[in-house]
Backbone as CSV, one residue per row, in Angstrom:
resi,resn,N_x,N_y,N_z,CA_x,CA_y,CA_z,C_x,C_y,C_z
1,MET,0.832,-1.228,0.023,-0.032,0.008,0.016,0.876,1.302,-0.046
2,GLU,1.911,1.228,0.827,2.780,2.381,0.851,3.476,2.514,-0.428
3,ALA,3.758,1.469,-1.123,4.542,1.559,-2.362,3.557,2.227,-3.445
4,ILE,2.307,1.918,-3.357,1.343,2.467,-4.384,1.234,4.024,-4.126
5,ILE,1.269,4.421,-2.822,1.061,5.803,-2.490,2.348,6.527,-2.950
6,LYS,3.471,5.974,-2.692,4.637,6.594,-3.151,4.684,6.823,-4.709
7,TRP,4.196,5.704,-5.349,4.247,5.761,-6.821,3.343,6.883,-7.353
8,ASN,2.088,7.037,-6.820,1.171,8.137,-7.143,1.787,9.424,-6.871
9,PHE,2.421,9.575,-5.721,2.998,10.843,-5.404,4.154,11.155,-6.422
10,ALA,4.909,10.190,-6.775,5.996,10.390,-7.694,5.492,10.818,-9.102
11,GLY,4.309,10.120,-9.431,3.705,10.428,-10.723,3.176,11.797,-10.768
12,LYS,2.547,12.307,-9.759,2.042,13.652,-9.704,3.125,14.681,-9.766
13,LYS,4.232,14.335,-9.064,5.353,15.211,-9.076,5.990,15.360,-10.444
14,THR,5.981,14.260,-11.247,6.596,14.213,-12.534,5.733,14.939,-13.420
15,LYS,4.344,14.800,-13.321,3.457,15.515,-14.191,3.484,17.101,-13.975
16,SER,3.655,17.523,-12.724,3.764,18.874,-12.424,5.095,19.486,-12.938
17,LEU,6.179,18.679,-12.896,7.431,19.097,-13.432,7.354,19.292,-14.945
18,ILE,6.608,18.310,-15.602,6.533,18.363,-17.092,5.661,19.690,-17.428
19,LEU,4.557,19.882,-16.712,3.670,21.046,-17.028,4.505,22.362,-16.793
20,LEU,5.350,22.396,-15.848,6.147,23.600,-15.558,7.134,23.814,-16.625
21,ILE,7.788,22.742,-17.173,8.712,22.877,-18.346,7.960,23.405,-19.578
22,VAL,6.813,22.885,-19.787,6.028,23.370,-20.997,5.724,24.814,-20.905
23,VAL,5.216,25.268,-19.793,4.924,26.709,-19.586,6.097,27.566,-19.748
24,PHE,7.241,27.129,-19.295,8.459,27.833,-19.322,8.886,28.032,-20.856
25,VAL,8.753,26.889,-21.601,9.067,26.954,-22.983,8.141,27.937,-23.837
26,VAL,6.833,27.829,-23.416,5.888,28.758,-24.111,6.241,30.194,-23.864
27,ILE,6.564,30.487,-22.602,6.922,31.990,-22.279,8.173,32.384,-22.956
28,LEU,9.133,31.488,-23.064,10.344,31.884,-23.789,10.031,32.072,-25.276
29,SER,9.269,31.268,-25.849,8.925,31.492,-27.358,8.135,32.696,-27.545
30,LEU,7.238,33.072,-26.609,6.495,34.407,-26.709,7.398,35.588,-26.558
31,ASN,8.264,35.503,-25.712,9.203,36.598,-25.540,10.085,36.798,-26.752
32,GLN,10.481,35.616,-27.382,11.232,35.748,-28.563,10.413,36.346,-29.662
33,VAL,9.114,36.065,-29.829,8.255,36.531,-30.892,8.138,38.035,-30.715
34,TYR,7.770,38.453,-29.537,7.586,39.774,-29.193,8.765,40.739,-29.261
35,ALA,9.978,40.117,-29.154,11.250,40.828,-29.086,11.548,41.350,-30.460
36,GLU,11.094,40.726,-31.521,11.455,41.125,-32.820,10.151,41.365,-33.743
37,PRO,9.439,42.497,-33.519,8.134,42.658,-34.370,8.573,42.964,-35.829
38,THR,7.766,42.292,-36.658,7.927,42.475,-38.100,7.451,43.813,-38.573
39,ILE,6.455,44.324,-37.984,5.855,45.648,-38.509,6.206,46.743,-37.440
40,PRO,7.050,47.689,-37.938,7.379,48.761,-36.941,6.184,49.717,-36.615
41,ILE,6.101,50.123,-35.425,5.055,51.000,-34.939,5.498,52.403,-34.938
42,PRO,4.938,53.417,-35.739,5.536,54.668,-35.737,5.174,55.506,-34.486
43,ARG,5.926,56.503,-34.241,5.693,57.349,-33.107,5.493,58.780,-33.606
44,ILE,4.323,59.295,-33.304,3.864,60.636,-33.818,3.805,61.589,-32.646
45,GLY,4.433,62.722,-32.911,4.570,63.742,-31.853,4.622,65.179,-32.487
46,ILE,4.307,66.085,-31.593,4.368,67.506,-32.033,5.434,68.200,-31.159
47,THR,6.447,68.825,-31.750,7.445,69.411,-30.988,7.624,70.907,-31.397
48,PHE,8.006,71.775,-30.494,8.297,73.188,-30.724,9.766,73.460,-30.510
49,ASP,10.465,73.593,-31.632,11.844,73.796,-31.531,12.171,75.245,-32.091
50,GLU,13.229,75.790,-31.791,13.640,76.991,-32.220,14.130,76.914,-33.751
51,ALA,13.530,77.915,-34.572,13.856,77.874,-35.950,15.318,78.256,-36.153
52,GLU,15.995,77.592,-37.121,17.315,77.855,-37.393,17.398,78.927,-38.494
53,ASN,16.404,79.101,-39.289,16.473,80.074,-40.348,15.065,80.619,-40.663
54,PRO,14.908,81.743,-41.354,13.612,82.338,-41.659,12.745,81.452,-42.499
55,GLN,13.358,80.578,-43.317,12.539,79.737,-44.218,11.681,78.730,-43.379
56,GLN,12.205,78.278,-42.290,11.437,77.387,-41.400,10.278,78.084,-40.857
57,VAL,10.352,79.317,-40.457,9.278,80.157,-39.905,8.159,80.381,-40.982
58,THR,8.579,80.575,-42.256,7.695,80.822,-43.327,6.904,79.557,-43.586
59,THR,7.486,78.440,-43.605,6.890,77.139,-43.818,5.823,76.883,-42.702
60,SER,6.272,77.196,-41.414,5.207,76.956,-40.352,3.992,77.861,-40.543
61,LEU,4.235,79.061,-40.900,3.113,80.077,-41.130,2.264,79.597,-42.305
62,GLN,2.798,78.998,-43.314,2.075,78.496,-44.466,1.163,77.331,-44.051
63,ILE,1.790,76.392,-43.226,0.961,75.277,-42.782,-0.149,75.813,-41.947
64,LEU,-0.040,76.804,-41.038,-0.965,77.380,-40.195,-2.080,78.007,-41.055
65,LEU,-1.681,78.712,-42.051,-2.671,79.355,-42.945,-3.489,78.289,-43.709
66,LEU,-2.838,77.260,-44.101,-3.560,76.181,-44.858,-4.612,75.521,-43.928
67,LEU,-4.234,75.207,-42.656,-5.187,74.669,-41.732,-6.370,75.616,-41.496
68,THR,-6.028,76.865,-41.388,-7.168,77.836,-41.209,-8.096,77.888,-42.378
69,ILE,-7.579,77.824,-43.589,-8.395,77.851,-44.725,-9.295,76.553,-44.827
70,LEU,-8.631,75.442,-44.478,-9.442,74.211,-44.456,-10.571,74.189,-43.447
71,SER,-10.310,74.770,-42.246,-11.386,74.916,-41.253,-12.496,75.792,-41.726
72,LEU,-12.318,76.795,-42.468,-13.321,77.744,-43.031,-13.865,77.281,-44.342
73,ALA,-13.423,76.216,-44.875,-13.823,75.780,-46.190,-15.399,75.658,-46.296
74,PRO,-16.049,74.953,-45.253,-17.492,74.816,-45.471,-18.189,76.211,-45.465
75,SER,-17.752,77.145,-44.649,-18.318,78.435,-44.660,-18.132,79.210,-45.961
76,ILE,-16.883,79.037,-46.505,-16.646,79.699,-47.784,-17.392,78.984,-48.927
77,LEU,-17.704,77.712,-48.881,-18.436,77.021,-49.893,-19.867,77.468,-49.855
78,ILE,-20.391,77.663,-48.635,-21.870,77.953,-48.570,-22.104,79.443,-48.731
79,MET,-21.250,80.343,-48.248,-21.571,81.727,-48.307,-20.881,82.620,-49.477
80,MET,-19.961,81.996,-50.190,-19.304,82.772,-51.176,-19.368,82.076,-52.614
81,THR,-20.331,81.133,-52.758,-20.404,80.467,-53.999,-21.917,80.414,-54.408
82,ALA,-22.249,79.593,-55.337,-23.657,79.480,-55.816,-24.450,78.453,-55.050
83,PHE,-23.821,77.891,-53.941,-24.519,76.765,-53.264,-25.764,77.262,-52.595
84,THR,-25.713,78.443,-51.946,-26.879,78.864,-51.227,-28.144,78.933,-52.032
85,ARG,-28.047,79.570,-53.231,-29.268,79.716,-54.024,-29.755,78.372,-54.566
86,ILE,-28.771,77.492,-54.925,-29.176,76.217,-55.504,-29.918,75.319,-54.481
87,ILE,-29.326,75.170,-53.369,-29.895,74.264,-52.379,-31.297,74.767,-51.902
88,ILE,-31.409,76.110,-51.783,-32.823,76.740,-51.313,-33.836,76.443,-52.382
89,VAL,-33.542,76.673,-53.742,-34.417,76.380,-54.763,-34.830,74.932,-54.858
90,LEU,-33.846,74.035,-54.722,-34.176,72.626,-54.758,-35.094,72.231,-53.598
91,SER,-34.892,72.817,-52.401,-35.759,72.526,-51.226,-37.135,73.050,-51.515
92,PHE,-37.283,74.207,-52.163,-38.635,74.807,-52.413,-39.285,73.819,-53.455
93,LEU,-38.564,73.351,-54.397,-39.126,72.398,-55.379,-39.709,71.210,-54.750
94,ARG,-38.937,70.605,-53.875,-39.450,69.319,-53.128,-40.649,69.698,-52.316
95,ASN,-40.770,70.780,-51.622,-41.950,71.217,-50.865,-43.096,71.453,-51.712
96,ALA,-42.856,72.118,-52.949,-43.941,72.437,-53.858,-44.616,71.122,-54.324
97,ILE,-43.797,70.117,-54.694,-44.368,68.854,-55.153,-45.029,68.083,-54.030
98,ALA,-44.615,68.355,-52.771,-45.051,67.806,-51.570,-44.791,66.286,-51.624
99,THR,-43.662,65.939,-51.935,-43.185,64.463,-52.017,-42.460,64.170,-50.591
100,GLN,-42.602,64.940,-49.675,-42.084,64.638,-48.330,-40.501,64.642,-48.405
101,GLN,-39.867,63.481,-48.217,-38.447,63.284,-48.240,-37.993,62.698,-49.594
102,THR,-38.641,62.915,-50.671,-38.173,62.425,-52.047,-38.091,63.640,-52.891
103,PRO,-36.835,63.867,-53.552,-35.653,63.198,-53.280,-35.061,63.408,-51.867
104,PRO,-34.342,62.417,-51.445,-33.718,62.615,-50.029,-32.913,63.863,-49.911
105,THR,-32.656,64.232,-48.736,-31.798,65.438,-48.468,-30.393,65.240,-48.965
106,GLN,-29.830,64.055,-48.791,-28.535,63.765,-49.195,-28.339,63.991,-50.753
107,VAL,-29.419,63.532,-51.475,-29.398,63.636,-52.967,-29.357,65.183,-53.357
108,LEU,-30.241,65.898,-52.665,-30.359,67.298,-52.976,-29.032,68.045,-52.758
109,ILE,-28.391,67.743,-51.564,-27.184,68.314,-51.186,-26.048,67.983,-52.251
110,GLY,-26.018,66.689,-52.601,-25.058,66.227,-53.560,-25.271,66.985,-54.886
111,LEU,-26.417,67.007,-55.328,-26.753,67.656,-56.646,-26.332,69.182,-56.500
112,ALA,-26.738,69.842,-55.453,-26.264,71.226,-55.255,-24.769,71.408,-55.239
113,LEU,-24.044,70.513,-54.606,-22.564,70.587,-54.671,-21.975,70.518,-56.044
114,PHE,-22.503,69.551,-56.781,-21.922,69.315,-58.135,-22.332,70.465,-59.022
115,LEU,-23.587,71.020,-58.915,-23.903,72.133,-59.671,-23.056,73.382,-59.302
116,THR,-22.734,73.466,-57.983,-21.805,74.585,-57.593,-20.498,74.492,-58.198
117,PHE,-19.975,73.190,-58.192,-18.649,73.000,-58.863,-18.705,73.364,-60.356
118,PHE,-19.826,72.984,-60.971,-19.968,73.298,-62.366,-19.969,74.825,-62.601
119,VAL,-20.712,75.534,-61.737,-20.871,77.038,-61.986,-19.565,77.705,-61.636
120,MET,-18.943,77.255,-60.576,-17.652,77.901,-60.096,-16.389,77.442,-60.831
121,SER,-16.522,76.487,-61.674,-15.267,75.949,-62.311,-14.453,76.938,-63.075
122,PRO,-15.106,77.825,-63.800,-14.302,78.923,-64.515,-13.519,79.762,-63.489
123,ILE,-14.165,80.048,-62.405,-13.493,80.902,-61.358,-12.363,80.177,-60.706
124,ALA,-12.607,78.883,-60.453,-11.570,78.001,-59.896,-10.323,77.880,-60.811
125,SER,-10.588,77.833,-62.158,-9.517,77.695,-63.103,-8.705,79.048,-63.100
126,GLU,-9.436,80.111,-62.940,-8.728,81.416,-62.949,-7.864,81.624,-61.740
127,ILE,-8.433,81.185,-60.607,-7.634,81.251,-59.271,-6.433,80.387,-59.390
128,ASN,-6.569,79.188,-59.984,-5.405,78.264,-60.118,-4.352,78.874,-60.954
129,GLN,-4.823,79.491,-62.044,-3.806,80.101,-63.029,-3.034,81.359,-62.532
130,ASN,-3.845,82.206,-61.824,-3.347,83.523,-61.448,-2.776,83.507,-60.026
131,ALA,-3.136,82.625,-59.186,-2.725,82.661,-57.698,-2.036,81.423,-57.328
132,ILE,-2.570,80.328,-57.567,-1.987,79.049,-57.012,-0.633,78.621,-57.630
133,GLN,-0.704,78.539,-58.943,0.479,78.149,-59.670,1.708,79.099,-59.541
134,PRO,1.442,80.445,-59.663,2.589,81.325,-59.405,3.029,81.347,-57.885
135,TYR,2.165,81.018,-56.963,2.625,80.971,-55.634,3.417,79.681,-55.423
136,LEU,3.021,78.509,-55.994,3.811,77.294,-55.853,5.208,77.488,-56.584
137,ALA,5.173,78.224,-57.681,6.520,78.420,-58.325,7.377,79.539,-57.686
138,GLU,6.913,80.130,-56.572,7.468,81.069,-55.701,7.756,82.407,-56.490
139,GLU,6.771,82.738,-57.419,6.798,83.855,-58.056,6.057,85.136,-57.443
140,ILE,5.139,84.821,-56.462,4.473,85.807,-55.702,4.531,85.455,-54.261
141,THR,4.148,86.415,-53.446,4.103,86.160,-52.053,2.766,85.694,-51.509
142,ASP,2.649,85.398,-50.216,1.394,84.898,-49.750,0.322,85.906,-49.801
143,ALA,0.598,87.222,-49.502,-0.358,88.254,-49.601,-0.889,88.447,-51.028
144,GLN,0.000,88.366,-51.960,-0.297,88.564,-53.349,-1.191,87.397,-53.844
145,ALA,-0.848,86.156,-53.344,-1.633,85.031,-53.774,-3.056,85.161,-53.226
146,ILE,-3.290,85.607,-52.125,-4.678,85.754,-51.468,-5.361,86.909,-52.250
147,GLU,-4.709,87.935,-52.633,-5.304,89.026,-53.301,-5.750,88.534,-54.766
148,TYR,-4.867,87.861,-55.420,-5.208,87.363,-56.818,-6.335,86.342,-56.754
149,ALA,-6.274,85.565,-55.711,-7.367,84.489,-55.580,-8.773,85.130,-55.282
150,MET,-8.688,86.165,-54.578,-10.071,86.822,-54.231,-10.653,87.725,-55.317
151,GLN,-9.792,88.089,-56.315,-10.306,88.916,-57.429,-11.469,88.258,-58.264
152,PRO,-11.274,87.034,-58.732,-12.453,86.447,-59.471,-13.593,86.132,-58.651
153,VAL,-13.407,85.742,-57.331,-14.436,85.509,-56.458,-15.295,86.820,-56.171
154,ARG,-14.530,87.916,-56.040,-15.241,89.173,-55.839,-16.035,89.579,-57.063
155,LYS,-15.466,89.401,-58.223,-16.168,89.632,-59.471,-17.512,88.892,-59.554
156,PHE,-17.462,87.592,-59.073,-18.642,86.683,-59.211,-19.697,87.338,-58.188
157,MET,-19.284,87.652,-57.015,-20.174,88.132,-56.042,-20.812,89.417,-56.413
158,PHE,-20.062,90.313,-56.983,-20.495,91.599,-57.490,-21.639,91.476,-58.481
159,ARG,-21.440,90.407,-59.480,-22.356,90.166,-60.529,-23.750,89.821,-59.900
160,GLN,-23.760,89.046,-58.806,-24.977,88.521,-58.144,-25.550,89.447,-57.054
161,THR,-24.905,90.402,-56.676,-25.366,91.356,-55.575,-26.034,92.524,-56.069
162,ARG,-27.178,92.856,-55.414,-27.941,94.068,-55.751,-27.275,95.343,-55.030
163,GLU,-27.457,96.398,-55.770,-26.943,97.644,-55.307,-27.489,98.095,-53.983
164,LYS,-28.745,97.735,-53.780,-29.478,98.155,-52.670,-28.908,97.431,-51.391
165,ASP,-28.603,96.120,-51.548,-28.004,95.388,-50.461,-26.576,95.886,-50.164
166,LEU,-25.786,96.252,-51.162,-24.492,96.796,-50.956,-24.610,98.151,-50.150
167,ALA,-25.519,98.916,-50.596,-25.715,100.299,-49.974,-26.201,100.076,-48.455
168,LEU,-26.970,99.027,-48.220,-27.314,98.705,-46.828,-26.127,98.564,-45.847
169,PHE,-25.259,97.615,-46.365,-24.167,97.280,-45.515,-23.057,98.394,-45.400
170,LEU,-23.005,99.078,-46.487,-22.048,100.282,-46.530,-22.558,101.299,-45.507
171,GLU,-23.908,101.552,-45.438,-24.449,102.436,-44.542,-24.236,101.954,-43.075
172,MET,-24.515,100.671,-42.870,-24.372,100.183,-41.454,-23.004,100.141,-41.022
173,SER,-21.970,99.989,-41.950,-20.522,100.116,-41.543,-20.014,101.504,-41.468
174,ASN,-20.823,102.485,-41.709,-20.352,103.889,-41.658,-19.352,104.137,-42.678
175,SER,-19.415,103.484,-43.843,-18.376,103.693,-44.868,-18.860,104.700,-45.924
176,GLU,-17.927,105.422,-46.499,-18.315,106.435,-47.517,-18.654,105.667,-48.829
177,LEU,-19.479,106.308,-49.658,-19.772,105.670,-50.901,-18.565,105.544,-51.775
178,PRO,-18.206,104.355,-52.204,-16.965,104.311,-53.022,-17.195,104.620,-54.495
179,GLU,-16.113,105.166,-54.973,-16.119,105.556,-56.391,-15.884,104.336,-57.346
180,ASP,-15.307,103.315,-56.767,-15.011,102.103,-57.604,-15.313,100.885,-56.779
181,LEU,-15.573,99.756,-57.475,-15.964,98.496,-56.747,-14.771,98.015,-55.923
182,ASP,-13.560,98.299,-56.410,-12.377,97.819,-55.752,-12.239,98.329,-54.302
183,GLU,-12.899,99.519,-54.115,-12.769,100.131,-52.774,-13.722,99.504,-51.748
184,ILE,-14.666,98.634,-52.180,-15.600,98.102,-51.330,-14.921,96.891,-50.658
185,SER,-15.005,96.813,-49.263,-14.267,95.768,-48.509,-15.062,94.432,-48.734
186,THR,-14.287,93.384,-48.617,-14.883,92.028,-48.807,-15.830,91.766,-47.569
187,ILE,-15.557,92.317,-46.374,-16.423,92.197,-45.284,-17.820,92.758,-45.455
188,VAL,-17.871,93.757,-46.331,-19.129,94.376,-46.672,-19.842,93.602,-47.777
189,LEU,-18.985,93.095,-48.590,-19.562,92.401,-49.934,-20.224,91.043,-49.563
190,ILE,-19.564,90.214,-48.648,-20.136,88.934,-48.406,-21.448,88.906,-47.924
191,PRO,-21.811,89.647,-46.825,-23.220,89.639,-46.317,-24.174,90.184,-47.312
192,ALA,-23.772,91.170,-48.045,-24.606,91.730,-49.178,-24.915,90.651,-50.184
193,PHE,-23.930,89.971,-50.559,-24.148,88.838,-51.477,-25.042,87.787,-50.941
194,ILE,-24.964,87.515,-49.706,-25.798,86.439,-49.127,-27.249,86.793,-49.143
195,ILE,-27.530,88.006,-48.700,-29.004,88.332,-48.697,-29.484,88.502,-50.072
196,SER,-28.690,88.878,-51.021,-29.119,88.975,-52.468,-29.447,87.642,-52.969
197,GLU,-28.610,86.628,-52.589,-28.860,85.274,-53.045,-30.078,84.593,-52.382
198,LEU,-30.330,84.994,-51.125,-31.547,84.592,-50.455,-32.815,85.108,-51.118
199,LYS,-32.747,86.404,-51.448,-33.937,87.034,-52.150,-34.153,86.377,-53.472
200,THR,-33.092,86.188,-54.329,-33.243,85.535,-55.677,-33.778,84.116,-55.520
201,ALA,-33.327,83.354,-54.459,-33.748,81.989,-54.283,-35.220,81.920,-53.866
202,PHE,-35.694,82.829,-53.071,-37.104,82.870,-52.569,-38.030,83.355,-53.812
203,GLN,-37.478,84.170,-54.677,-38.232,84.606,-55.863,-38.463,83.418,-56.794
204,LEU,-37.390,82.624,-57.005,-37.458,81.321,-57.819,-38.364,80.406,-57.185
205,GLY,-38.326,80.202,-55.846,-39.251,79.283,-55.217,-40.699,79.726,-55.256
206,PHE,-40.992,80.933,-55.222,-42.398,81.373,-55.419,-42.768,81.038,-56.797
207,ILE,-42.050,81.253,-57.840,-42.436,80.920,-59.175,-42.600,79.407,-59.354
208,LEU,-41.834,78.596,-58.627,-41.991,77.160,-58.708,-43.299,76.616,-58.060
209,PHE,-43.816,77.408,-57.075,-44.947,76.966,-56.290,-46.189,77.225,-57.110
210,ILE,-46.244,78.276,-58.027,-47.490,78.693,-58.618,-48.223,77.571,-59.370
211,PRO,-47.515,76.832,-60.335,-48.285,75.739,-61.104,-48.761,74.614,-60.195
212,PHE,-48.029,74.284,-59.110,-48.466,73.238,-58.264,-49.649,73.650,-57.402
213,ILE,-49.665,74.944,-56.957,-50.827,75.451,-56.148,-52.028,75.507,-57.018
214,ILE,-51.908,75.839,-58.295,-53.121,75.794,-59.192,-53.595,74.543,-59.329
215,LEU,-52.667,73.461,-59.463,-53.139,72.077,-59.657,-53.883,71.560,-58.347
216,ASP,-53.330,71.949,-57.154,-54.054,71.651,-55.936,-55.388,72.286,-55.835
217,MET,-55.550,73.478,-56.283,-56.892,74.134,-56.207,-57.877,73.434,-57.203
218,VAL,-57.396,73.044,-58.386,-58.259,72.329,-59.299,-58.770,71.032,-58.745
219,VAL,-57.815,70.245,-58.179,-58.153,68.943,-57.602,-59.110,69.102,-56.393
220,ALA,-58.833,70.081,-55.594,-59.732,70.380,-54.406,-61.074,70.783,-54.848
221,SER,-61.226,71.657,-55.848,-62.547,72.031,-56.363,-63.279,70.955,-56.977
222,THR,-62.615,70.004,-57.767,-63.207,68.944,-58.387,-63.798,67.887,-57.270
223,LEU,-62.955,67.594,-56.306,-63.371,66.783,-55.242,-64.582,67.350,-54.467
224,MET,-64.617,68.651,-54.264,-65.632,69.264,-53.473,-66.921,69.189,-54.287
225,SER,-66.920,69.428,-55.636,-68.066,69.469,-56.452,-68.608,67.978,-56.639
226,MET,-67.770,66.925,-56.457,-68.233,65.559,-56.530,-68.676,65.070,-55.160
227,GLY,-68.622,65.928,-54.142,-69.068,65.497,-52.811,-68.048,64.722,-52.024
228,MET,-66.889,64.548,-52.499,-65.889,63.760,-51.865,-64.981,64.579,-50.895
229,MET,-65.660,65.224,-49.937,-64.955,66.167,-48.979,-64.136,65.387,-47.994
230,MET,-64.278,64.144,-47.717,-63.567,63.408,-46.793,-62.279,62.880,-47.348
231,LEU,-62.050,62.989,-48.737,-60.901,62.499,-49.398,-59.861,63.593,-49.440
232,PRO,-58.633,63.392,-48.882,-57.661,64.401,-48.905,-57.240,64.804,-50.266
233,PRO,-57.321,66.081,-50.696,-56.923,66.438,-51.977,-55.438,66.275,-52.361
234,ALA,-54.674,66.256,-51.284,-53.173,66.110,-51.553,-52.913,64.729,-52.004
235,MET,-53.657,63.761,-51.546,-53.438,62.321,-52.011,-53.745,62.230,-53.496
236,ILE,-54.769,62.985,-53.964,-55.106,62.915,-55.359,-54.208,63.644,-56.237
237,SER,-53.864,64.927,-55.760,-53.033,65.766,-56.536,-51.600,65.378,-56.722
238,LEU,-51.033,64.610,-55.712,-49.561,64.290,-55.767,-49.293,63.511,-57.062
239,PRO,-49.980,62.488,-57.494,-49.565,61.810,-58.754,-49.630,62.764,-59.989
240,PHE,-50.632,63.664,-59.872,-50.737,64.621,-61.078,-49.591,65.509,-61.096
241,LYS,-49.133,66.049,-59.877,-48.028,66.879,-59.820,-46.738,66.264,-60.344
242,ILE,-46.516,64.996,-59.942,-45.376,64.262,-60.483,-45.374,64.084,-62.036
243,LEU,-46.658,63.777,-62.484,-46.873,63.568,-63.852,-46.629,64.924,-64.639
244,LEU,-47.128,65.958,-64.086,-46.892,67.284,-64.734,-45.425,67.593,-64.794
245,PHE,-44.759,67.445,-63.702,-43.291,67.734,-63.596,-42.431,66.944,-64.590
246,VAL,-42.843,65.667,-64.775,-42.102,64.733,-65.634,-42.467,65.146,-67.059
247,MET,-43.673,65.449,-67.375,-44.013,65.722,-68.802,-43.461,66.948,-69.282
248,VAL,-43.235,67.987,-68.428,-42.626,69.238,-68.938,-41.062,69.204,-68.789
249,ASP,-40.534,68.058,-68.348,-39.113,67.882,-68.190,-38.613,68.914,-67.173
250,GLY,-39.201,68.811,-65.994,-39.071,69.831,-64.941,-37.576,69.992,-64.464
251,TRP,-36.865,68.839,-64.286,-35.512,68.948,-63.830,-34.677,69.702,-64.855
252,ASN,-34.885,69.483,-66.085,-34.047,70.166,-67.120,-34.364,71.700,-67.090
253,ILE,-35.644,72.062,-66.876,-36.005,73.497,-66.801,-35.347,74.174,-65.546
254,VAL,-35.544,73.481,-64.414,-35.059,74.031,-63.176,-33.577,74.216,-63.173
255,ILE,-32.876,73.137,-63.547,-31.351,73.221,-63.531,-30.882,74.249,-64.531
256,ARG,-31.427,74.318,-65.732,-31.091,75.352,-66.716,-31.264,76.718,-66.201
257,SER,-32.443,76.989,-65.529,-32.648,78.211,-65.005,-31.712,78.658,-63.845
258,LEU,-31.358,77.680,-63.041,-30.349,77.912,-61.984,-29.017,78.250,-62.482
259,VAL,-28.491,77.385,-63.491,-27.154,77.618,-63.952,-27.081,78.900,-64.744
260,THR,-27.907,79.088,-65.671,-27.847,80.320,-66.495,-28.164,81.515,-65.723
261,GLY,-28.742,81.490,-64.575,-28.976,82.704,-63.734,-27.669,83.276,-63.136
262,PHE,-26.688,82.516,-63.147,-25.332,82.964,-62.715,-24.509,83.541,-63.779
263,ASN,-24.868,83.521,-64.984,-24.074,84.087,-66.041,-24.325,85.589,-66.126
């Protein structure tokens, strides 16, 4: 009996020793694997060191200016381009047809963006030719590049801005009446351009509503004369609105009017 107990005790001891050796080997192998990673992990940091020459300071200021422009890009796109008028007119069109969320908002914004790129493409080409490329070639300074880039944008905004709106902001800014458009500050021009675009967009929206309102009135009068007062007129007029819009090729007419309105 004692021999059996001793044998069991020795067997357990041997198994424990073997298990310990296996765990030790696995740990060593893991250490060896992690000691030599195949993919290096980069370290990213921001440091503030003293500039050794003026060129480094200029480069830092250029990067700061670029980041500032990128942060203001959405505001520039909305307030200084054709985007505002286009998206408002498209929203009015959807409300006039009364199709609720059709087309979806994402589709309207995407269409407005690409129409804006189409309208502003000549201006972007002029900016690239007169400001960006000479600046990259180090032919002009930062201030000159900004001035040359703003010239075609200001011309575009002046063409769309009403004199009454310009006079309003000139009066509120206590500025004297300029003899030339170049004397008008961009700070005065931008809000005048925005309210002019809003007025034009609302005028186009009103024109879009007229045929659909007439159709609603005709359908409502017909249902009332037939005694179907419990039937919603909007449910009956909606298919006729869509049919009318498709038959007159409404998208072609609306987009043509929007794009040619900026020329």
